[in-house]
Amino acid sequence: MERRASSQEALPLDDRDVVGEALTARVIVDRHGTVTGWNEGAERLLGYTSAQVLDRPASTLLAEQPRAEDLPPLSELPRWHGTLTLRHRDGHRLDRKVVAHHRLPEHGEGEWLLLSALTGTLPEPDDDALVGWSFEQSPCCNLALYDTKCRLRKANARMQRSHALTEDYMRGLRVSEFVGNQSGELGEEDMKRVLETGEPYYREYYRRTLGEPREHAWAVSQAPLRDGDGRTRGVCLTAHDITEQHWARKRLQLIAEASKRIGSTLDVTRTAQELADMVVPELADFLSVDLLVSLDDLHEPSPDAPAAAGPLTLRRIAHQSVHPEVPEALVAPGEVGEYPEGSPLVEGVRSGRAALHGMTDPGIAWWVAQDPLRSARVRELGVHSVMTAPLTARGATLGVAVFVRHRHPEPFQQDDLVLAEELTARAAVCIDNAQRYTRQRDTAVTLQRSLLPQRLAEQAAVEVASRYLPAGARAGVGGDWYDAIPLSGARVALVVGDVVGHGIHASATMGRLRTAVRTLADIDLPPDELLTHLDDLVGRLSTETDAVGRERAAEETETAGDVGATCLYAVYDPISRRCSLARAGHPLPIVVSPDGGAELLDIPAGPPLGLGGLPFEAVEVEVPEGSLLALYTDGLIESRDIDIDEGVSRLCDALNRPAASLDELCDTVLGALLPERPADDVALLIARTRALDASQVAGWEVAPDPAAVAEVRKEAVRQVEAWGLTDTVFVTELIVSELVTNAIRYAEPPIQLRLIHDRSLICEVSDASSTAPHMRRARTYDEGGRGLLLVAQLTEHWGTRQTPRGKTIWAEQSLRSQPVGGTGQPDPASFGFGLNPAEDF
């Protein structure tokens, strides 16, 4: 049993019985030359007990000191073997063949393990029989025979070369003793399994042979050797060098892995980093990916090669190293480096071919010497081999990848160059795809944002805030939009829509629909009628798309199929505090009452826009002052991680959270529901309702009698003066006179006049007739026909809207202050006509 001064190193009893632990003399010597380990075999060899030897200098066991010139620099060797002349305790000399393993610092303090077999210096009688059985039962290239104690008895010449030991040094030792690493321990475990089960065993080992810079792969088979009576008499171990097959398999695995890992996103930087992460440390110790600076503006790469002379400017996109600090990199990601003509990177880009470089090659040695810092790093790290591989896709050169080895002892080979070309070719296509997508996505985002409202106008009816987030890289920019549109009578229209599809086509369609909604809102259509007209428009757009043809659409990277959209349109009246809503296949809006309760408004779904022929239904609800109306697209509440119900629940919770402003509330909602990059476009519009006080609205019933015009005009003037709007008295008097007179003459009762004092002064005259007025050009001697022209000249806006019981004609005056020194009263003579009502119906 081996004993150490600091710890015990002994196999379990059953293992000692199998392998014959005492058949090997095992001695451990620390870095100071002191004996720290001594087993039973060493005691049998030299006669000393462990108590007599431990903590003594190992040199006392030598009968003759080896000559210094016969010893190599032992501190630099992982293993040494030779013959030592030892002195037995009784004084006689022994010449013994010794195998010594230098244990690395992580396994100790630089100690040596010395091994010498007590048997095996001469063949045993059974050895010839073992040899005979082996050649009858196990033909092979590398062959070794072991007895039932796991001791080597015979090894052919190829096996001796693979271990860099002759048979004389290995005979009598276990495989774990002359291999001296983990593969030796595994081999011994396999051998014991074969002896116990009587069944062959196969395993692949990876180790570096002494004197070889490259790790070798071995296919090792072990089989029991039986005599004529079927008794196991030993083990035959055969080993085949499968290094080439091993590396070929690793290359294929890397290529297969590249197809899965590189290009997982349409992001240039991440794609380049995926290449770097996959290559290090499997193929290289450091990898950098640099792209031409000319691609920074995202223009289409030129198929022409870069300029044939002069330095080249490259931008570092990604790099990776076996060292966390990445000491090899002199350029940080995102920074630009200039490389001189003749440097490996420039030559790789301009030639379009991958190349191998040793550090002694004139081209690379000259380049390294140009930069003292680069030269110092190369020396410190021990860089010995470099490969450059251009990134080329669709006939255009995008940049270059540089592979570096310094920790890996073997220089790059031609097979490695072929693998590097394959990997960079795949990465280049993915990077080019990402750049093309980025160009198109930026165009679509620019178009999308230019079509969305840059700033929502201030409204008397509501306070609004909005957010728009384009989709992540995979989906692309879609056609979500929102808007807040001022309407007559201090009302406001709120709209949110979502065009089917992504890309420029969807963004352009969104712009057309948003313009159509504004146009239809301007003529004050009810929500259900507006959606009906919008449905017709989407149907026509879809027909136009079909007419263009599928061939042109197929050439585009984004979908250009049938046009479709969803939409929610709402009109809120701050005087009645009622909101009319209709939707076309869009998610339900949420209303949050002033006391904090959030609920979905129950609105008939309606079909998505573009199906045609199906009706839409509007719902009118009362909305208390200070309520929140939340309109959104489905990208906010639906994703692969959450379903719609859960998304709506989370949205309701987020809308109930306290916030200092609506803008802050929008950010709170997005933070609670969305990842960093949503999978679909998201549009969010939040409005807080306001209400006009009763003191800001005045109304009168007007008798259908021309004599009533004068009285109602006086009432209107008194109300305007009561509001302190004396500057508007004359124009108000004129508008009331014109609109009321026309209603009495040409419309049907009941007739009503209403004045609204808000950010502007609004005059409305309602009647039961559906006939709309129009301006016309009056001839010189006509007595009428100039009334609406006069109204249009004196007001900021005017118009008409249909109501369930007729129509309303309205005119809006701005309340901006008049110039200093002016009376604020326009001179009617300046218009060339008086106050006689015109025949405008």
mmCIF file of N, CA and C in Angstrom, residues 547-584:
data_model
loop_
_atom_site.group_PDB
_atom_site.id
_atom_site.type_symbol
_atom_site.label_atom_id
_atom_site.label_comp_id
_atom_site.label_asym_id
_atom_site.label_seq_id
_atom_site.Cartn_x
_atom_site.Cartn_y
_atom_site.Cartn_z
ATOM 1 N N ALA A 547 -54.325 43.194 -59.497
ATOM 2 C CA ALA A 547 -54.116 43.596 -60.880
ATOM 3 C C ALA A 547 -52.630 43.783 -61.182
ATOM 4 N N VAL A 548 -51.866 44.212 -60.206
ATOM 5 C CA VAL A 548 -50.431 44.401 -60.431
ATOM 6 C C VAL A 548 -49.761 43.082 -60.770
ATOM 7 N N GLY A 549 -50.280 42.014 -60.164
ATOM 8 C CA GLY A 549 -49.748 40.697 -60.507
ATOM 9 C C GLY A 549 -48.862 40.131 -59.420
ATOM 10 N N ARG A 550 -48.920 38.816 -59.284
ATOM 11 C CA ARG A 550 -48.151 38.133 -58.253
ATOM 12 C C ARG A 550 -46.662 38.114 -58.556
ATOM 13 N N GLU A 551 -46.287 38.202 -59.823
ATOM 14 C CA GLU A 551 -44.870 38.129 -60.163
ATOM 15 C C GLU A 551 -44.103 39.287 -59.545
ATOM 16 N N ARG A 552 -44.646 40.495 -59.652
ATOM 17 C CA ARG A 552 -43.975 41.642 -59.074
ATOM 18 C C ARG A 552 -43.933 41.542 -57.564
ATOM 19 N N ALA A 553 -45.021 41.077 -56.974
ATOM 20 C CA ALA A 553 -45.052 40.921 -55.514
ATOM 21 C C ALA A 553 -44.054 39.885 -55.059
ATOM 22 N N ALA A 554 -43.854 38.823 -55.863
ATOM 23 C CA ALA A 554 -42.930 37.766 -55.470
ATOM 24 C C ALA A 554 -41.495 38.261 -55.444
ATOM 25 N N GLU A 555 -41.182 39.329 -56.196
ATOM 26 C CA GLU A 555 -39.828 39.856 -56.218
ATOM 27 C C GLU A 555 -39.516 40.640 -54.952
ATOM 28 N N GLU A 556 -40.545 41.078 -54.242
ATOM 29 C CA GLU A 556 -40.328 41.853 -53.042
ATOM 30 C C GLU A 556 -40.071 40.926 -51.875
ATOM 31 N N THR A 557 -39.241 41.419 -50.930
ATOM 32 C CA THR A 557 -38.906 40.584 -49.779
ATOM 33 C C THR A 557 -40.045 40.510 -48.785
ATOM 34 N N GLU A 558 -40.907 41.519 -48.765
ATOM 35 C CA GLU A 558 -42.021 41.478 -47.826
ATOM 36 C C GLU A 558 -43.295 41.069 -48.535
ATOM 37 N N THR A 559 -44.256 40.656 -47.739
ATOM 38 C CA THR A 559 -45.504 40.150 -48.292
ATOM 39 C C THR A 559 -46.290 41.264 -48.979
ATOM 40 N N ALA A 560 -46.765 41.002 -50.170
ATOM 41 C CA ALA A 560 -47.564 41.980 -50.905
ATOM 42 C C ALA A 560 -48.835 41.316 -51.391
ATOM 43 N N GLY A 561 -49.458 40.549 -50.530
ATOM 44 C CA GLY A 561 -50.656 39.810 -50.909
ATOM 45 C C GLY A 561 -51.892 40.668 -50.759
ATOM 46 N N ASP A 562 -53.025 40.029 -50.466
ATOM 47 C CA ASP A 562 -54.286 40.743 -50.337
ATOM 48 C C ASP A 562 -54.197 41.770 -49.218
ATOM 49 N N VAL A 563 -54.856 42.917 -49.445
ATOM 50 C CA VAL A 563 -54.875 43.979 -48.451
ATOM 51 C C VAL A 563 -55.968 43.683 -47.433
ATOM 52 N N GLY A 564 -55.667 43.861 -46.175
ATOM 53 C CA GLY A 564 -56.646 43.674 -45.113
ATOM 54 C C GLY A 564 -56.245 44.520 -43.923
ATOM 55 N N ALA A 565 -57.200 44.837 -43.074
ATOM 56 C CA ALA A 565 -56.905 45.679 -41.916
ATOM 57 C C ALA A 565 -58.008 45.534 -40.891
ATOM 58 N N THR A 566 -57.658 45.892 -39.655
ATOM 59 C CA THR A 566 -58.649 46.041 -38.596
ATOM 60 C C THR A 566 -58.635 47.494 -38.158
ATOM 61 N N CYS A 567 -59.737 47.942 -37.565
ATOM 62 C CA CYS A 567 -59.821 49.364 -37.206
ATOM 63 C C CYS A 567 -60.853 49.558 -36.086
ATOM 64 N N LEU A 568 -60.574 50.505 -35.216
ATOM 65 C CA LEU A 568 -61.511 50.932 -34.184
ATOM 66 C C LEU A 568 -61.653 52.447 -34.295
ATOM 67 N N TYR A 569 -62.887 52.929 -34.412
ATOM 68 C CA TYR A 569 -63.145 54.364 -34.577
ATOM 69 C C TYR A 569 -64.125 54.804 -33.497
ATOM 70 N N ALA A 570 -63.765 55.879 -32.796
ATOM 71 C CA ALA A 570 -64.599 56.375 -31.689
ATOM 72 C C ALA A 570 -64.735 57.883 -31.806
ATOM 73 N N VAL A 571 -65.910 58.395 -31.473
ATOM 74 C CA VAL A 571 -66.167 59.840 -31.455
ATOM 75 C C VAL A 571 -66.661 60.201 -30.061
ATOM 76 N N TYR A 572 -65.951 61.137 -29.417
ATOM 77 C CA TYR A 572 -66.322 61.556 -28.054
ATOM 78 C C TYR A 572 -66.810 63.002 -28.088
ATOM 79 N N ASP A 573 -67.948 63.245 -27.419
ATOM 80 C CA ASP A 573 -68.557 64.575 -27.329
ATOM 81 C C ASP A 573 -68.418 65.065 -25.891
ATOM 82 N N PRO A 574 -67.614 66.132 -25.659
ATOM 83 C CA PRO A 574 -67.405 66.581 -24.267
ATOM 84 C C PRO A 574 -68.616 67.310 -23.691
ATOM 85 N N ILE A 575 -69.604 67.667 -24.540
ATOM 86 C CA ILE A 575 -70.802 68.346 -24.023
ATOM 87 C C ILE A 575 -71.785 67.319 -23.463
ATOM 88 N N SER A 576 -72.047 66.267 -24.234
ATOM 89 C CA SER A 576 -72.965 65.222 -23.763
ATOM 90 C C SER A 576 -72.267 64.160 -22.933
ATOM 91 N N ARG A 577 -70.917 64.150 -22.986
ATOM 92 C CA ARG A 577 -70.085 63.143 -22.308
ATOM 93 C C ARG A 577 -70.417 61.728 -22.802
ATOM 94 N N ARG A 578 -70.751 61.637 -24.051
ATOM 95 C CA ARG A 578 -71.051 60.334 -24.633
ATOM 96 C C ARG A 578 -70.042 60.036 -25.742
ATOM 97 N N CYS A 579 -69.797 58.753 -25.913
ATOM 98 C CA CYS A 579 -68.818 58.300 -26.903
ATOM 99 C C CYS A 579 -69.485 57.260 -27.796
ATOM 100 N N SER A 580 -69.376 57.442 -29.108
ATOM 101 C CA SER A 580 -69.917 56.500 -30.087
ATOM 102 C C SER A 580 -68.758 55.743 -30.715
ATOM 103 N N LEU A 581 -68.839 54.405 -30.714
ATOM 104 C CA LEU A 581 -67.725 53.572 -31.175
ATOM 105 C C LEU A 581 -68.222 52.488 -32.125
ATOM 106 N N ALA A 582 -67.341 52.104 -33.062
ATOM 107 C CA ALA A 582 -67.567 50.948 -33.939
ATOM 108 C C ALA A 582 -66.207 50.348 -34.253
ATOM 109 N N ARG A 583 -66.198 49.040 -34.488
ATOM 110 C CA ARG A 583 -64.913 48.381 -34.770
ATOM 111 C C ARG A 583 -65.058 47.372 -35.898
ATOM 112 N N ALA A 584 -63.938 47.186 -36.588
ATOM 113 C CA ALA A 584 -63.877 46.226 -37.689
ATOM 114 C C ALA A 584 -62.811 45.190 -37.355
#
